[in-house]
Amino acid sequence: MYLFHQGNLRYSYQLLGAHLMTVGGKQGVRFMVWAPNAEKISVVGMFNEWDGRRHPMEKLNDNGLWCLFIPELTKGTLYKYEILTAHGHLQLKADPYAFASELRPRTASVVHPLGAYHWNDEQWMKRREGMNVYESPLSIYELHLGSWKNIETEIYYNYRDYAEMVIPYVKELGYTHIELLPLTEHPFDRSWGYQATGYYAVTSRYGTPDDFRYFVDQCHAHGIGVILDWVPGHFCKDQHGLRRFDGEALYEYADVKKAEKPQWGTLTFDFARNEVQSFLISNAIYWLKEFHLDGLRVDAVASMLYLDFGKEDGEWEVNEYGGRENLEAVEFLKKMNEAIFDEVPHVLMMAEESTSWPLVSAPTYTGGLGFNYKWNMGWMNDMLQYMQLDPIHRKHHHHLMTFSLYYAFSENFVLPISHDEVVHGKKSLLNKMPGDYWQKFANLRLFLAYMYAHPGKKLLFMGSEFAQFDEWKDMDDLDWELLDYESHKSIFNYMKQLHQLYQEMPALWELDHEQEGFSWIDPHNTEQSILSFVRNSRSPNDQLVVVCNFTPEVYHDYKVGVPENGTYKEIFSSDAIHFGGSGQTNGLKLETTKQSWQGQDYHIHMRIPPLAVSFLKCISKSKEDTHAR
């Protein structure tokens, strides 16, 4: 209890909430809740006809912990807390630490035991300990379970069913990880889980906590990691949730200007309050420990860091130094990441941070926030803006392609094309692309290949892997019938081959976060919108040359500088016929000429396909100075 009130109890869910146990020889449930402003609290449920007079709780200390053991209650018992506020009002609240909840629209908490599931992923967990994720391939498939595939609108499959459907699909595509939109219990389907009420309860839409554990267990059995979107920045205002939990602002700031998030209609956690720190830090550790998750993607970090995020003048106040930074949130994030990596060292903590805040993915002892990855929102915005341009105009916006390399190694970046980019009128990834039918698919293949060639780990939202035409429809499942059409099936096969190339070539991931992993050949060809560069690994034999053409023009004798003398081979082309391309590939070996070009000691002559990317590899090195073409 002392540690909880100090903000240092990393496993507060083992103290608070509803726990099955034996007391005085009797089996039952011990309930504990934090509500310092309450006058009286009772546990109510079907077992006492929701009568708050029958099971009043005992107040344990002046800091507001209340406790009660009720014998004979079992797993599956429905309950809530009836709270008498200092203002004389009675209110019913779900348990903030409940491990399960009723299926919406019902809102009661459900007694569920910890530690009952038998895990079978020892091999995966041991392998994870020895993995250097920074120098490993990391390709993430982001999905929202309910709209990946459903039985019908608002009627979903069970987590176990999803395991049988999702895992083989993701495995076939070649992704290393799945990232799930939030699964904390939430009242409104269309919030996608980003406005939660039950932070410790996996949503009952898809089954029980143990059903979800099975999903993760099966992912690990098939070599797939699992990342969960997690939202410590704000919570929804539904009456049964955390808002004014004991009649006063408790989990949220008391200061309305700090508490309100008008952009989303939610409330900000009070990051300065010790008990809230224990609640949130324990929650992150809970998901990582109790569900064996491989990482958390922390949502909307910018909204936590800045007091003026999404607010107009007059809706916020400066901090004590006159700045707009939320100093308490900054310290909380550092404390949170220190605790997580102390308790669960080999996980991913990814920040969705959309500003230029420095050192997001740097350790706290160097002044960083302590995450180990940051989403590269700048790259995403620039590239999507560029790709939507008609190719005839791209030469005037060449900087949108090259600017990301000025800062690519300032953080450990993930390149994200997430759900936010293909919803709310933004169009699907395919439909963002300009041109006729063929050019749309060519542009999509070009974009995806450039993404996988660019430094940084990868994330792609579901549906893009088979070129869904419509933007994400959050209440319907994906347009799976498109896979019956050759053009869409070819994109699916393209993604399989691209992932195979990605995983087989250390140059595409081993030095993702080091300047030595990337060097330009020619970033300046604005007139033809052609880029060329080198990706390096720790072995000089794994070097790749990448040539990208962002126009529909074909060049049959294009001169490209290369770093090595010998014979080059085009090992992958996004323009290959079997991908739906025009077939302007380089089938013959490409011999170097010893003549400097584009800052390289040698050059080759090659065919440049339209709206395409070519990956070239030196397959044999020559000791001689010159070779004929």
mmCIF file of C-alpha atoms in Angstrom, residues 158-372:
data_model
loop_
_atom_site.group_PDB
_atom_site.id
_atom_site.type_symbol
_atom_site.label_atom_id
_atom_site.label_comp_id
_atom_site.label_asym_id
_atom_site.label_seq_id
_atom_site.Cartn_x
_atom_site.Cartn_y
_atom_site.Cartn_z
ATOM 1 C CA ASN A 158 -13.720 -15.344 -30.830
ATOM 2 C CA TYR A 159 -10.010 -14.669 -30.206
ATOM 3 C CA ARG A 160 -9.435 -18.394 -30.777
ATOM 4 C CA ASP A 161 -11.176 -18.230 -34.145
ATOM 5 C CA TYR A 162 -9.066 -15.237 -35.101
ATOM 6 C CA ALA A 163 -5.955 -17.207 -34.182
ATOM 7 C CA GLU A 164 -6.940 -19.887 -36.692
ATOM 8 C CA MET A 165 -7.634 -17.316 -39.435
ATOM 9 C CA VAL A 166 -5.144 -14.486 -38.891
ATOM 10 C CA ILE A 167 -1.956 -16.382 -38.077
ATOM 11 C CA PRO A 168 -1.643 -18.486 -41.268
ATOM 12 C CA TYR A 169 -2.461 -15.408 -43.339
ATOM 13 C CA VAL A 170 0.158 -13.217 -41.669
ATOM 14 C CA LYS A 171 2.663 -16.064 -41.731
ATOM 15 C CA GLU A 172 2.143 -16.552 -45.474
ATOM 16 C CA LEU A 173 2.717 -12.854 -46.113
ATOM 17 C CA GLY A 174 5.978 -12.929 -44.171
ATOM 18 C CA TYR A 175 5.349 -10.357 -41.445
ATOM 19 C CA THR A 176 7.344 -10.692 -38.237
ATOM 20 C CA HIS A 177 4.765 -9.062 -35.936
ATOM 21 C CA ILE A 178 1.073 -8.290 -35.569
ATOM 22 C CA GLU A 179 -0.031 -5.004 -34.052
ATOM 23 C CA LEU A 180 -3.569 -4.933 -32.666
ATOM 24 C CA LEU A 181 -5.648 -1.818 -32.181
ATOM 25 C CA PRO A 182 -6.477 -1.398 -28.466
ATOM 26 C CA LEU A 183 -8.150 -4.337 -26.751
ATOM 27 C CA THR A 184 -8.768 -2.652 -23.413
ATOM 28 C CA GLU A 185 -12.494 -2.704 -22.687
ATOM 29 C CA HIS A 186 -14.331 0.175 -24.337
ATOM 30 C CA PRO A 187 -18.028 1.014 -24.580
ATOM 31 C CA PHE A 188 -18.240 2.262 -28.191
ATOM 32 C CA ASP A 189 -17.209 0.072 -31.127
ATOM 33 C CA ARG A 190 -16.353 3.020 -33.337
ATOM 34 C CA SER A 191 -13.758 4.360 -30.908
ATOM 35 C CA TRP A 192 -11.691 1.344 -32.084
ATOM 36 C CA GLY A 193 -10.575 0.918 -28.464
ATOM 37 C CA TYR A 194 -8.862 4.295 -28.159
ATOM 38 C CA GLN A 195 -11.418 5.519 -25.576
ATOM 39 C CA ALA A 196 -11.346 2.927 -22.829
ATOM 40 C CA THR A 197 -13.112 2.295 -19.544
ATOM 41 C CA GLY A 198 -11.527 -1.006 -18.442
ATOM 42 C CA TYR A 199 -7.752 -0.723 -18.637
ATOM 43 C CA TYR A 200 -7.118 -4.190 -17.176
ATOM 44 C CA ALA A 201 -9.985 -5.954 -18.957
ATOM 45 C CA VAL A 202 -9.385 -7.352 -22.436
ATOM 46 C CA THR A 203 -12.495 -6.509 -24.429
ATOM 47 C CA SER A 204 -15.218 -9.125 -24.174
ATOM 48 C CA ARG A 205 -16.276 -8.473 -27.807
ATOM 49 C CA TYR A 206 -14.011 -11.301 -28.894
ATOM 50 C CA GLY A 207 -14.002 -13.558 -25.849
ATOM 51 C CA THR A 208 -12.354 -14.002 -22.465
ATOM 52 C CA PRO A 209 -8.887 -13.008 -21.234
ATOM 53 C CA ASP A 210 -7.750 -16.610 -21.617
ATOM 54 C CA ASP A 211 -9.068 -16.696 -25.178
ATOM 55 C CA PHE A 212 -6.811 -13.734 -25.931
ATOM 56 C CA ARG A 213 -3.898 -15.457 -24.196
ATOM 57 C CA TYR A 214 -4.468 -18.376 -26.547
ATOM 58 C CA PHE A 215 -4.285 -15.986 -29.518
ATOM 59 C CA VAL A 216 -0.912 -14.653 -28.343
ATOM 60 C CA ASP A 217 0.326 -18.157 -27.508
ATOM 61 C CA GLN A 218 -0.498 -19.365 -31.004
ATOM 62 C CA CYS A 219 1.175 -16.340 -32.604
ATOM 63 C CA HIS A 220 4.335 -17.185 -30.702
ATOM 64 C CA ALA A 221 4.095 -20.841 -31.679
ATOM 65 C CA HIS A 222 4.215 -19.720 -35.319
ATOM 66 C CA GLY A 223 7.051 -17.251 -34.827
ATOM 67 C CA ILE A 224 4.953 -14.071 -34.848
ATOM 68 C CA GLY A 225 5.308 -11.351 -32.220
ATOM 69 C CA VAL A 226 2.317 -9.431 -30.871
ATOM 70 C CA ILE A 227 2.207 -5.687 -30.180
ATOM 71 C CA LEU A 228 -0.804 -3.957 -28.620
ATOM 72 C CA ASP A 229 -1.864 -0.343 -29.042
ATOM 73 C CA TRP A 230 -2.074 1.183 -25.570
ATOM 74 C CA VAL A 231 -3.618 4.519 -24.575
ATOM 75 C CA PRO A 232 -2.270 6.056 -21.344
ATOM 76 C CA GLY A 233 -2.931 9.611 -22.494
ATOM 77 C CA HIS A 234 -6.685 9.896 -21.999
ATOM 78 C CA PHE A 235 -9.886 8.000 -21.187
ATOM 79 C CA CYS A 236 -13.539 8.327 -22.077
ATOM 80 C CA LYS A 237 -16.190 10.039 -19.966
ATOM 81 C CA ASP A 238 -18.767 7.243 -19.728
ATOM 82 C CA GLN A 239 -20.481 7.339 -16.367
ATOM 83 C CA HIS A 240 -19.504 3.845 -15.238
ATOM 84 C CA GLY A 241 -15.810 4.471 -15.921
ATOM 85 C CA LEU A 242 -12.964 6.450 -14.357
ATOM 86 C CA ARG A 243 -14.471 9.945 -14.681
ATOM 87 C CA ARG A 244 -14.983 11.507 -11.214
ATOM 88 C CA PHE A 245 -14.644 8.017 -9.853
ATOM 89 C CA ASP A 246 -15.378 8.836 -6.210
ATOM 90 C CA GLY A 247 -17.328 12.007 -6.864
ATOM 91 C CA GLU A 248 -14.230 14.123 -7.452
ATOM 92 C CA ALA A 249 -11.568 14.315 -10.120
ATOM 93 C CA LEU A 250 -9.390 11.343 -9.235
ATOM 94 C CA TYR A 251 -7.814 9.703 -12.265
ATOM 95 C CA GLU A 252 -8.105 12.936 -14.293
ATOM 96 C CA TYR A 253 -6.680 16.370 -13.561
ATOM 97 C CA ALA A 254 -8.829 18.544 -11.290
ATOM 98 C CA ASP A 255 -7.849 21.524 -13.450
ATOM 99 C CA VAL A 256 -10.363 21.468 -16.304
ATOM 100 C CA LYS A 257 -7.913 23.122 -18.710
ATOM 101 C CA LYS A 258 -5.467 20.267 -18.180
ATOM 102 C CA ALA A 259 -8.087 17.535 -17.969
ATOM 103 C CA GLU A 260 -10.202 18.201 -21.041
ATOM 104 C CA LYS A 261 -9.233 16.946 -24.477
ATOM 105 C CA PRO A 262 -11.862 18.798 -26.547
ATOM 106 C CA GLN A 263 -10.613 17.307 -29.810
ATOM 107 C CA TRP A 264 -11.661 13.827 -28.682
ATOM 108 C CA GLY A 265 -14.156 14.533 -25.903
ATOM 109 C CA THR A 266 -12.001 12.668 -23.386
ATOM 110 C CA LEU A 267 -10.126 13.349 -20.137
ATOM 111 C CA THR A 268 -6.378 13.405 -19.508
ATOM 112 C CA PHE A 269 -4.901 11.284 -16.742
ATOM 113 C CA ASP A 270 -3.375 13.218 -13.838
ATOM 114 C CA PHE A 271 0.237 12.235 -14.441
ATOM 115 C CA ALA A 272 1.406 14.004 -11.273
ATOM 116 C CA ARG A 273 -0.730 11.854 -8.994
ATOM 117 C CA ASN A 274 1.206 8.953 -7.486
ATOM 118 C CA GLU A 275 -1.648 6.480 -7.472
ATOM 119 C CA VAL A 276 -2.378 7.215 -11.142
ATOM 120 C CA GLN A 277 1.272 6.529 -11.924
ATOM 121 C CA SER A 278 0.995 3.167 -10.142
ATOM 122 C CA PHE A 279 -2.215 2.451 -12.060
ATOM 123 C CA LEU A 280 -0.765 3.181 -15.512
ATOM 124 C CA ILE A 281 2.729 1.741 -15.057
ATOM 125 C CA SER A 282 1.258 -1.422 -13.576
ATOM 126 C CA ASN A 283 -1.167 -1.580 -16.474
ATOM 127 C CA ALA A 284 1.623 -1.568 -19.054
ATOM 128 C CA ILE A 285 3.479 -4.275 -17.136
ATOM 129 C CA TYR A 286 0.220 -6.220 -16.754
ATOM 130 C CA TRP A 287 -0.283 -6.465 -20.520
ATOM 131 C CA LEU A 288 3.338 -7.392 -21.137
ATOM 132 C CA LYS A 289 3.599 -9.919 -18.305
ATOM 133 C CA GLU A 290 0.143 -11.439 -18.013
ATOM 134 C CA PHE A 291 -0.437 -11.708 -21.781
ATOM 135 C CA HIS A 292 3.173 -12.275 -22.902
ATOM 136 C CA LEU A 293 2.924 -9.366 -25.323
ATOM 137 C CA ASP A 294 6.078 -8.434 -27.199
ATOM 138 C CA GLY A 295 5.499 -4.708 -27.097
ATOM 139 C CA LEU A 296 3.199 -1.749 -26.687
ATOM 140 C CA ARG A 297 2.639 1.021 -29.196
ATOM 141 C CA VAL A 298 1.834 4.048 -27.052
ATOM 142 C CA ASP A 299 -0.851 6.138 -28.677
ATOM 143 C CA ALA A 300 -0.886 9.928 -29.031
ATOM 144 C CA VAL A 301 2.298 10.667 -27.088
ATOM 145 C CA ALA A 302 2.312 14.229 -28.443
ATOM 146 C CA SER A 303 -1.048 14.804 -26.738
ATOM 147 C CA MET A 304 0.620 13.913 -23.450
ATOM 148 C CA LEU A 305 3.743 16.009 -23.965
ATOM 149 C CA TYR A 306 2.077 19.322 -24.860
ATOM 150 C CA LEU A 307 -0.436 21.248 -22.781
ATOM 151 C CA ASP A 308 -1.797 22.986 -25.889
ATOM 152 C CA PHE A 309 -2.280 19.840 -27.981
ATOM 153 C CA GLY A 310 -5.564 20.163 -29.906
ATOM 154 C CA LYS A 311 -6.523 23.298 -27.963
ATOM 155 C CA GLU A 312 -7.222 26.885 -28.868
ATOM 156 C CA ASP A 313 -5.894 29.954 -27.092
ATOM 157 C CA GLY A 314 -7.568 30.288 -23.727
ATOM 158 C CA GLU A 315 -8.115 26.536 -23.384
ATOM 159 C CA TRP A 316 -4.708 25.877 -21.827
ATOM 160 C CA GLU A 317 -2.175 27.469 -19.499
ATOM 161 C CA VAL A 318 1.620 27.512 -19.581
ATOM 162 C CA ASN A 319 3.734 25.430 -17.234
ATOM 163 C CA GLU A 320 5.703 26.882 -14.325
ATOM 164 C CA TYR A 321 8.502 27.935 -16.680
ATOM 165 C CA GLY A 322 6.221 29.604 -19.179
ATOM 166 C CA GLY A 323 6.376 26.757 -21.701
ATOM 167 C CA ARG A 324 3.754 24.531 -23.281
ATOM 168 C CA GLU A 325 5.292 21.215 -22.232
ATOM 169 C CA ASN A 326 3.438 19.030 -19.728
ATOM 170 C CA LEU A 327 6.356 18.483 -17.366
ATOM 171 C CA GLU A 328 4.505 15.874 -15.289
ATOM 172 C CA ALA A 329 3.762 13.801 -18.402
ATOM 173 C CA VAL A 330 7.405 13.988 -19.485
ATOM 174 C CA GLU A 331 8.549 12.652 -16.122
ATOM 175 C CA PHE A 332 5.821 10.026 -16.118
ATOM 176 C CA LEU A 333 6.871 8.675 -19.529
ATOM 177 C CA LYS A 334 10.479 8.414 -18.400
ATOM 178 C CA LYS A 335 9.484 6.673 -15.173
ATOM 179 C CA MET A 336 7.144 4.345 -17.058
ATOM 180 C CA ASN A 337 9.767 3.242 -19.579
ATOM 181 C CA GLU A 338 12.402 2.766 -16.894
ATOM 182 C CA ALA A 339 10.003 0.519 -14.960
ATOM 183 C CA ILE A 340 8.978 -1.478 -18.036
ATOM 184 C CA PHE A 341 12.504 -2.192 -19.249
ATOM 185 C CA ASP A 342 13.507 -3.063 -15.681
ATOM 186 C CA GLU A 343 10.665 -5.573 -15.328
ATOM 187 C CA VAL A 344 10.356 -6.809 -18.947
ATOM 188 C CA PRO A 345 13.669 -5.990 -20.644
ATOM 189 C CA HIS A 346 13.183 -7.493 -24.104
ATOM 190 C CA VAL A 347 10.025 -5.766 -25.290
ATOM 191 C CA LEU A 348 9.201 -3.037 -27.783
ATOM 192 C CA MET A 349 7.982 0.326 -26.516
ATOM 193 C CA MET A 350 6.926 2.336 -29.546
ATOM 194 C CA ALA A 351 5.852 5.963 -29.371
ATOM 195 C CA GLU A 352 3.348 7.449 -31.781
ATOM 196 C CA GLU A 353 4.852 10.921 -31.462
ATOM 197 C CA SER A 354 4.063 13.346 -34.269
ATOM 198 C CA THR A 355 6.294 16.313 -33.418
ATOM 199 C CA SER A 356 10.024 16.988 -33.401
ATOM 200 C CA TRP A 357 10.413 16.294 -29.679
ATOM 201 C CA PRO A 358 14.050 15.161 -29.370
ATOM 202 C CA LEU A 359 15.375 11.825 -28.118
ATOM 203 C CA VAL A 360 12.042 10.021 -27.923
ATOM 204 C CA SER A 361 13.763 6.667 -28.485
ATOM 205 C CA ALA A 362 16.866 7.471 -26.439
ATOM 206 C CA PRO A 363 17.482 6.095 -22.909
ATOM 207 C CA THR A 364 16.413 8.260 -20.007
ATOM 208 C CA TYR A 365 19.988 8.411 -18.694
ATOM 209 C CA THR A 366 20.951 10.351 -21.822
ATOM 210 C CA GLY A 367 18.001 12.716 -21.492
ATOM 211 C CA GLY A 368 15.580 10.712 -23.654
ATOM 212 C CA LEU A 369 12.005 9.633 -23.014
ATOM 213 C CA GLY A 370 13.120 5.993 -22.840
ATOM 214 C CA PHE A 371 11.144 4.405 -25.685
ATOM 215 C CA ASN A 372 13.087 2.137 -27.993
#
